[in-house]
CSV table of C-alpha atoms in Angstrom, one decimal:
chain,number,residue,atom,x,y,z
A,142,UNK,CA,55.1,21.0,22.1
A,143,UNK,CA,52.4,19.3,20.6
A,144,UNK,CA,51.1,20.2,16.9
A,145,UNK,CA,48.1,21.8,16.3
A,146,UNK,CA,45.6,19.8,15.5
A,147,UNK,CA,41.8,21.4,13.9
A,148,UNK,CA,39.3,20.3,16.2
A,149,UNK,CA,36.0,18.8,14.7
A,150,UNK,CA,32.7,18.4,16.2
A,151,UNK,CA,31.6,14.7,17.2
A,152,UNK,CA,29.2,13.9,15.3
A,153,UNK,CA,27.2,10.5,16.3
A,154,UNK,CA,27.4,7.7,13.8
A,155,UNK,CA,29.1,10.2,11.5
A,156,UNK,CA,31.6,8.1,10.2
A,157,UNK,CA,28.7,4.9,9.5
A,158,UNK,CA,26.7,7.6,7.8
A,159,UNK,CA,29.7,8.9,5.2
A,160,UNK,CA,30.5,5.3,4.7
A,161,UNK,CA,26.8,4.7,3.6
A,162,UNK,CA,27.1,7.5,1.3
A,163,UNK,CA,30.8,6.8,-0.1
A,164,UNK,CA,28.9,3.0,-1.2
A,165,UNK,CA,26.1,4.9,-2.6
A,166,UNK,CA,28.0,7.4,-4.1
A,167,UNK,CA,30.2,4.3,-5.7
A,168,UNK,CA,26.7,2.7,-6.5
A,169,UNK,CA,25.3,5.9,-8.0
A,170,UNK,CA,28.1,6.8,-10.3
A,171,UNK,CA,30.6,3.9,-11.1
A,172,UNK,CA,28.1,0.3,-10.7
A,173,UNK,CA,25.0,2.1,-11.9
A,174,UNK,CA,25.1,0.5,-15.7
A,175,UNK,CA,26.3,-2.7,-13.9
A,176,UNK,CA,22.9,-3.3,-12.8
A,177,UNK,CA,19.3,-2.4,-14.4
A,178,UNK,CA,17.8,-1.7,-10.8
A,179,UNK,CA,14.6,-1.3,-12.6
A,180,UNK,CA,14.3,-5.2,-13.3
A,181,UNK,CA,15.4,-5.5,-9.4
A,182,UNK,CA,12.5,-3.6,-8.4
A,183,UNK,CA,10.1,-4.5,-10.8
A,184,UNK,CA,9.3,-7.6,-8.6
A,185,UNK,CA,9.6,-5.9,-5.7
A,186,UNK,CA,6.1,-5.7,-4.9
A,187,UNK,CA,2.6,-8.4,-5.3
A,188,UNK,CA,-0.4,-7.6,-4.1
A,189,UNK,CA,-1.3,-9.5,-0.7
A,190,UNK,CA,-4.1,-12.6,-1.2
A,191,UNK,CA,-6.5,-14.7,0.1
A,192,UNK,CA,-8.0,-17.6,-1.2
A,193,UNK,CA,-11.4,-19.5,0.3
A,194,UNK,CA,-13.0,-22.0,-1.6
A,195,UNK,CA,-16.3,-23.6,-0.7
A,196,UNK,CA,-18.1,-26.6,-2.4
A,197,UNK,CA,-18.7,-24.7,-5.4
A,198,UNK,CA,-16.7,-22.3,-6.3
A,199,UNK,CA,-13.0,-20.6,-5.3
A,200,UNK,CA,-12.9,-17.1,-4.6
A,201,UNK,CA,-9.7,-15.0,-4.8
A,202,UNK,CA,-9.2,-12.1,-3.1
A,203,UNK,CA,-6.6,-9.6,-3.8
A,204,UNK,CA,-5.3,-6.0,-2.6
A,205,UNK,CA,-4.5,-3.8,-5.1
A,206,UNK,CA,-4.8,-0.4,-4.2
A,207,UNK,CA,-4.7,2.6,-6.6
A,208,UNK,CA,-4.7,0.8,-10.1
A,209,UNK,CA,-7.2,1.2,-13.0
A,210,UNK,CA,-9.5,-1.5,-13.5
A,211,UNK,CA,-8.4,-1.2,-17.0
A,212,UNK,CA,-4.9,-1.8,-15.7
A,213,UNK,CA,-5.6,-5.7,-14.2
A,214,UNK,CA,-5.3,-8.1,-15.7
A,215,UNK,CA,-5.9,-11.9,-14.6
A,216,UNK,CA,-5.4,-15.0,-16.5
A,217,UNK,CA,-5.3,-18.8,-15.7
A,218,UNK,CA,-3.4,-21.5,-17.5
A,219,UNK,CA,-4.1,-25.2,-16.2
A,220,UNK,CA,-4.9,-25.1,-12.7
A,221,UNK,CA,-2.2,-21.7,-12.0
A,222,UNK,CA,-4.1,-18.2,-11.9
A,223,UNK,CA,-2.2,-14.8,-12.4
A,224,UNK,CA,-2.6,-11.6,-11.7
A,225,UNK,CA,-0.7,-9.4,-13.5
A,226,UNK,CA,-0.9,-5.2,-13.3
A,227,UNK,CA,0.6,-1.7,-13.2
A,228,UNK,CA,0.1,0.8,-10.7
A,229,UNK,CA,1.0,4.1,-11.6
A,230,UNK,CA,1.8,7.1,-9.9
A,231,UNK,CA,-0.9,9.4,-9.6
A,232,UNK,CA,-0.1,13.0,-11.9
A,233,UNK,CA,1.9,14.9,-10.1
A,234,UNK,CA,1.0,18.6,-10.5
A,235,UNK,CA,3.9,21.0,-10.7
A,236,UNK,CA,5.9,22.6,-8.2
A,237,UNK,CA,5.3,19.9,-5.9
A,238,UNK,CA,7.6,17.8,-4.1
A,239,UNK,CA,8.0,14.5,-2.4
A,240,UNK,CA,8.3,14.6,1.5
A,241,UNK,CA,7.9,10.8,2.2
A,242,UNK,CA,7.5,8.0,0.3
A,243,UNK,CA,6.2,4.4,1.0
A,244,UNK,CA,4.3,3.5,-2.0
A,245,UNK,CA,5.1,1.1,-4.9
A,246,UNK,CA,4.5,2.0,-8.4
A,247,UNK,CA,5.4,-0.2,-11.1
A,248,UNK,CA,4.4,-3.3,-12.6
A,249,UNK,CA,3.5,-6.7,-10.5
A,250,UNK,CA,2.6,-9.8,-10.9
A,251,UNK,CA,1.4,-12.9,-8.4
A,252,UNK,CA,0.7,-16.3,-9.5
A,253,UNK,CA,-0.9,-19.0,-7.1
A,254,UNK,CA,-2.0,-22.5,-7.8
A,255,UNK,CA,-6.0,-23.5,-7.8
A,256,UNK,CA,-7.2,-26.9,-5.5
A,257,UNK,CA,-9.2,-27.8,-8.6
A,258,UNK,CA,-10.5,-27.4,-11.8
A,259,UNK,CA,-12.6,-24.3,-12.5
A,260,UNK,CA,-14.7,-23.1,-15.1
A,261,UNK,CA,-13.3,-19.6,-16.6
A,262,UNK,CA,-15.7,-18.9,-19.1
A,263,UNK,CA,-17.8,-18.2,-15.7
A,264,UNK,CA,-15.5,-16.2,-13.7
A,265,UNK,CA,-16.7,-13.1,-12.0
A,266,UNK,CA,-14.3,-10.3,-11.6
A,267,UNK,CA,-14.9,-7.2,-9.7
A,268,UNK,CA,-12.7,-4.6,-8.5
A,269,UNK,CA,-14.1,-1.9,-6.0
A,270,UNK,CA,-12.5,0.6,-3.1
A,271,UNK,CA,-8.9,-1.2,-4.1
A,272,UNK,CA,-9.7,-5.0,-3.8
A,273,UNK,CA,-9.8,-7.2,-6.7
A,274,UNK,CA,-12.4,-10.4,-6.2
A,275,UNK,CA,-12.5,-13.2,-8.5
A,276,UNK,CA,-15.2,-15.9,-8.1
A,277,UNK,CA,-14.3,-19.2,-10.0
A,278,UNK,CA,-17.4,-21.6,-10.9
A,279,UNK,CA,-15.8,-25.2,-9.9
A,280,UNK,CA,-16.1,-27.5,-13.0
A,281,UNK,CA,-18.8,-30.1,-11.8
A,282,UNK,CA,-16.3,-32.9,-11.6
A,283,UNK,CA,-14.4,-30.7,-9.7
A,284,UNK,CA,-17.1,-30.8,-7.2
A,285,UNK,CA,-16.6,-33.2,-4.3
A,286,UNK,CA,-19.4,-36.1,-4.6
A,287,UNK,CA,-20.6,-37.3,-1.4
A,288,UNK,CA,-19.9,-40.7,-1.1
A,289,UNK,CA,-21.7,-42.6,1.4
A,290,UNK,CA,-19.8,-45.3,2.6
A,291,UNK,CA,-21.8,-48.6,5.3
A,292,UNK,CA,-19.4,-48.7,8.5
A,293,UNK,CA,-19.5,-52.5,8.9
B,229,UNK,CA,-2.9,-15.3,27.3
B,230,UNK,CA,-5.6,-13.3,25.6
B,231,UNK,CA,-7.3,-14.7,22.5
B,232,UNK,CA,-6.0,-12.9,19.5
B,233,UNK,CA,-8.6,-11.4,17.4
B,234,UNK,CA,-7.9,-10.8,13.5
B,235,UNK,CA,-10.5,-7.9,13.8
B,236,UNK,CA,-8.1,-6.2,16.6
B,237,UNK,CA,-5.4,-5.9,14.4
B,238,UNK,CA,-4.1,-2.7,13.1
B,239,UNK,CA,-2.0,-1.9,10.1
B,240,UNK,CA,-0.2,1.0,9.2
B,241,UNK,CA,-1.1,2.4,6.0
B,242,UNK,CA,1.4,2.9,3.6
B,243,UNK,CA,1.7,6.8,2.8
B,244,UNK,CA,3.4,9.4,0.2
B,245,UNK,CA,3.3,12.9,0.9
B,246,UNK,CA,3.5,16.0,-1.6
B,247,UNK,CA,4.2,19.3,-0.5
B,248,UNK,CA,4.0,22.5,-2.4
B,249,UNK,CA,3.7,26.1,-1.8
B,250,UNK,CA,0.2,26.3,-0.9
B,251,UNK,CA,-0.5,22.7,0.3
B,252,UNK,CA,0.8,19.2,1.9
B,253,UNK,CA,-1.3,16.3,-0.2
B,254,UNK,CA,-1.3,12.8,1.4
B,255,UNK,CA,-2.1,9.7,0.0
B,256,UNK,CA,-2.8,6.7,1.8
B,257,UNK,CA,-3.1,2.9,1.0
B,258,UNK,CA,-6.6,1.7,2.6
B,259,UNK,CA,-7.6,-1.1,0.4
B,260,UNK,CA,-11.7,-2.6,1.0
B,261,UNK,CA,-12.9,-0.4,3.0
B,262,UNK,CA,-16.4,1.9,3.2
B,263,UNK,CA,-15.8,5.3,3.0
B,264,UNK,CA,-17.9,5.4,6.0
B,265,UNK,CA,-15.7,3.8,8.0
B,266,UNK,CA,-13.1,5.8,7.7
B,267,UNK,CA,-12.0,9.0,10.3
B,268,UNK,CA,-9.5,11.6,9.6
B,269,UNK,CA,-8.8,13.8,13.0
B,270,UNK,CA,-6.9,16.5,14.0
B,271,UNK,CA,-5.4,16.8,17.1
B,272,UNK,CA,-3.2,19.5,18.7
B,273,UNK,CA,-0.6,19.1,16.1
B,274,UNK,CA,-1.5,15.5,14.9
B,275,UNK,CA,-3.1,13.7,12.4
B,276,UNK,CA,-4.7,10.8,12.9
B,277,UNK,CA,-6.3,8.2,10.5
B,278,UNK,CA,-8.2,5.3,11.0
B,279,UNK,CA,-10.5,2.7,9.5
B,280,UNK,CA,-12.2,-0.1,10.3
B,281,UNK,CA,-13.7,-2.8,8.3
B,282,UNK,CA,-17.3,-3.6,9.8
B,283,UNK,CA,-18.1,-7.2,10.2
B,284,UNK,CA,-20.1,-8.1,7.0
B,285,UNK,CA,-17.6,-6.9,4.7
B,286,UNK,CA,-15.2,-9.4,5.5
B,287,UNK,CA,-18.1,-12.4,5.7
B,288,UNK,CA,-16.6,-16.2,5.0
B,289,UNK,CA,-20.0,-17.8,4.6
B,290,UNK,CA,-19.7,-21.4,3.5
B,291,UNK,CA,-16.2,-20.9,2.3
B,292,UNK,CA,-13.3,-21.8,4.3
B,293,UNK,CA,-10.1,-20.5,4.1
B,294,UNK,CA,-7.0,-21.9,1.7
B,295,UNK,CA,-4.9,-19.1,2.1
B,296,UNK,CA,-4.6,-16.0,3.7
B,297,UNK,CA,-2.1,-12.9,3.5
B,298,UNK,CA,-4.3,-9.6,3.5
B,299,UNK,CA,-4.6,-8.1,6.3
B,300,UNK,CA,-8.3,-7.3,8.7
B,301,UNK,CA,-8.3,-3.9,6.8
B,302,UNK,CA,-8.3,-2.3,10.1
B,303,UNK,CA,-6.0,1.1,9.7
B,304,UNK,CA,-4.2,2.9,12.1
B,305,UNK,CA,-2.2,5.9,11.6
B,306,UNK,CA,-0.8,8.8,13.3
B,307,UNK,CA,1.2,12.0,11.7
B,308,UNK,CA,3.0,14.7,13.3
B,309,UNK,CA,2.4,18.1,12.2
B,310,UNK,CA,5.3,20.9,11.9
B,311,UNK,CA,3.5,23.0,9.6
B,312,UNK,CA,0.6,25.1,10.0
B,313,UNK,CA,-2.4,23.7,8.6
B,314,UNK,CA,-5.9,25.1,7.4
B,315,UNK,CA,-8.2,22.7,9.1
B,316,UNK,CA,-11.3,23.9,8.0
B,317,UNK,CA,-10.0,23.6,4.2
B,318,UNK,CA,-8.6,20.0,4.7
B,319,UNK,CA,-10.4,17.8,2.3
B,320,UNK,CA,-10.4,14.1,1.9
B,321,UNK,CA,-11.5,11.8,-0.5
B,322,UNK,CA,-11.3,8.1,-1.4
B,323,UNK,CA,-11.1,6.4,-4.4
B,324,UNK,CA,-10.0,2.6,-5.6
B,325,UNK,CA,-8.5,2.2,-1.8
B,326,UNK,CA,-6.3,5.5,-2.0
B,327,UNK,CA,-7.3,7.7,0.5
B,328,UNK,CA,-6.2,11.4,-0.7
B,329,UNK,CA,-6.1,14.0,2.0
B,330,UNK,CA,-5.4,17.5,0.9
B,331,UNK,CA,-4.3,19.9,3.5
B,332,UNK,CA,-3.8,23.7,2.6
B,333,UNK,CA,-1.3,25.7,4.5
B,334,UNK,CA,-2.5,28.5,6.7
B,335,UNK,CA,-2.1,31.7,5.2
B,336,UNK,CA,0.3,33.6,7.3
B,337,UNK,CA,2.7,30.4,7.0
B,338,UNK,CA,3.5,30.3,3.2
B,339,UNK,CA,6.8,31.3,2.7
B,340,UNK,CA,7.4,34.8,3.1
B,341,UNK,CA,10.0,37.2,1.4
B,342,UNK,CA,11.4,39.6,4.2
B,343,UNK,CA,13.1,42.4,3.0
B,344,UNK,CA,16.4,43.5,4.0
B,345,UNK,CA,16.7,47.3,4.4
């Protein structure tokens, strides 16, 4: 006769899914002073760019939605410009709770490399509907000299 | 092949959602774009967002490009509704690229208490 054995609903990719949690449960409670996850995450986010440049000045354009303009802050040393920020979370009233979230908050910070010398006592920043624009005067050596050269 | 066109590009927002008693509160990542441009629908049981960036804003001029990661600014997004909502009481608003979209819950939806007897 055979034993008696409880029967227990199937449940599709049960077992993956109490794996996942047994690691996170091991994560949560034994490994969690192992690791400060808030330096992990802290670069987990830089804004996207894009960078044009025309004969006399470089403009950088930068997506950074939700910040205060107070918040920004953008700096150049030698010819390598940073942006560097915070983006908080917006107040959250009481009694409410979070359904879905895709968002980054935290600080950022993105650093690119200029094509050439610019003037920074003349840079124009503006930030407006989320973008950050930064025009950067080229210094006038900076400026390409035509050159006209006799093709013998 | 077809020719590709940057401007026919869609990107999906990236979203948060609040809910409380009275209300579901959305907030959506739109960065440089008019407020103008920008369409919140309800469907059936959907919500649908989109944007699109008109020409000039994104205007080159003499520049050229060095280097390029942000998108076209063209939005896309759709939502599924399971709740109830008040339509008429929906309000949106945008501000430094965040587009806030407060939705109220229809009245006979919030949570009721049923008595046993």
């Amino acid at each position: 006769m055979t034993n008696l054995i409880p029967w227990r609903k199937k449940e599709k990719a049960g077992d993956l899914a109490n794996i996942q949690n047994e690691i996170n449960r091991l994560f949560n409670t034994y490994l969690s002073h192992w690791f400060d996850t808030d330096d992990l995450l802290e670069s987990a986010w830089s804004p996207a760019i894009d960078v044009k440049e025309s004969k006399d000045d470089v403009v950088i354009v930068a997506d950074i939605p939700g910040v205060n303009k107070e918040d920004i802050e953008v700096s150049v040393h030698g010819d390598i410009l940073t942006i560097k920020g915070e983006k908080k979370q917006e107040t959250q009233e009481k009694g409410k709770d979070f359904i879905h979230t895709e968002r980054f908050y935290g600080s950022f910070s993105k650093s690119i490399s200029l094509p050439c010398e610019t003037d920074i006592s003349k840079a124009d920043t503006n930030y407006k509907d989320g973008v950050l624009k930064i025009v950067l005067p080229k210094k006038e050596e900076a400026k390409t000299k035509q050159i006209q050269i006799k093709v013998r | 092949m077809n020719n590709l066109n940057l401007q026919d590009i869609y990107e999906s927002p990236a979203a948060d959602i609040h809910e409380s008693e009275k209300d579901i509160c959305m907030f959506l990542e739109m960065p440089g774009i008019a407020k103008e441009n920008i369409n919140v629908e309800f469907g059936q049981d959907e919500l649908t967002i989109s944007g699109k960036k008109s020409a000039t804003e994104e205007c080159c001029g003499q520049h050229h490009i060095l280097f390029k990661e942000r998108g076209a600014g063209n939005y896309y997004r759709k939502f599924k509704l399971n709740v109830n909502i008040d339509k008429d009481k929906t309000e949106a608003d945008y501000k430094d690229g965040i587009l806030k979209i407060t939705m109220p819950k229809s009245e006979e939806l919030k949570s009721k208490k049923i008595e046993i007897k």
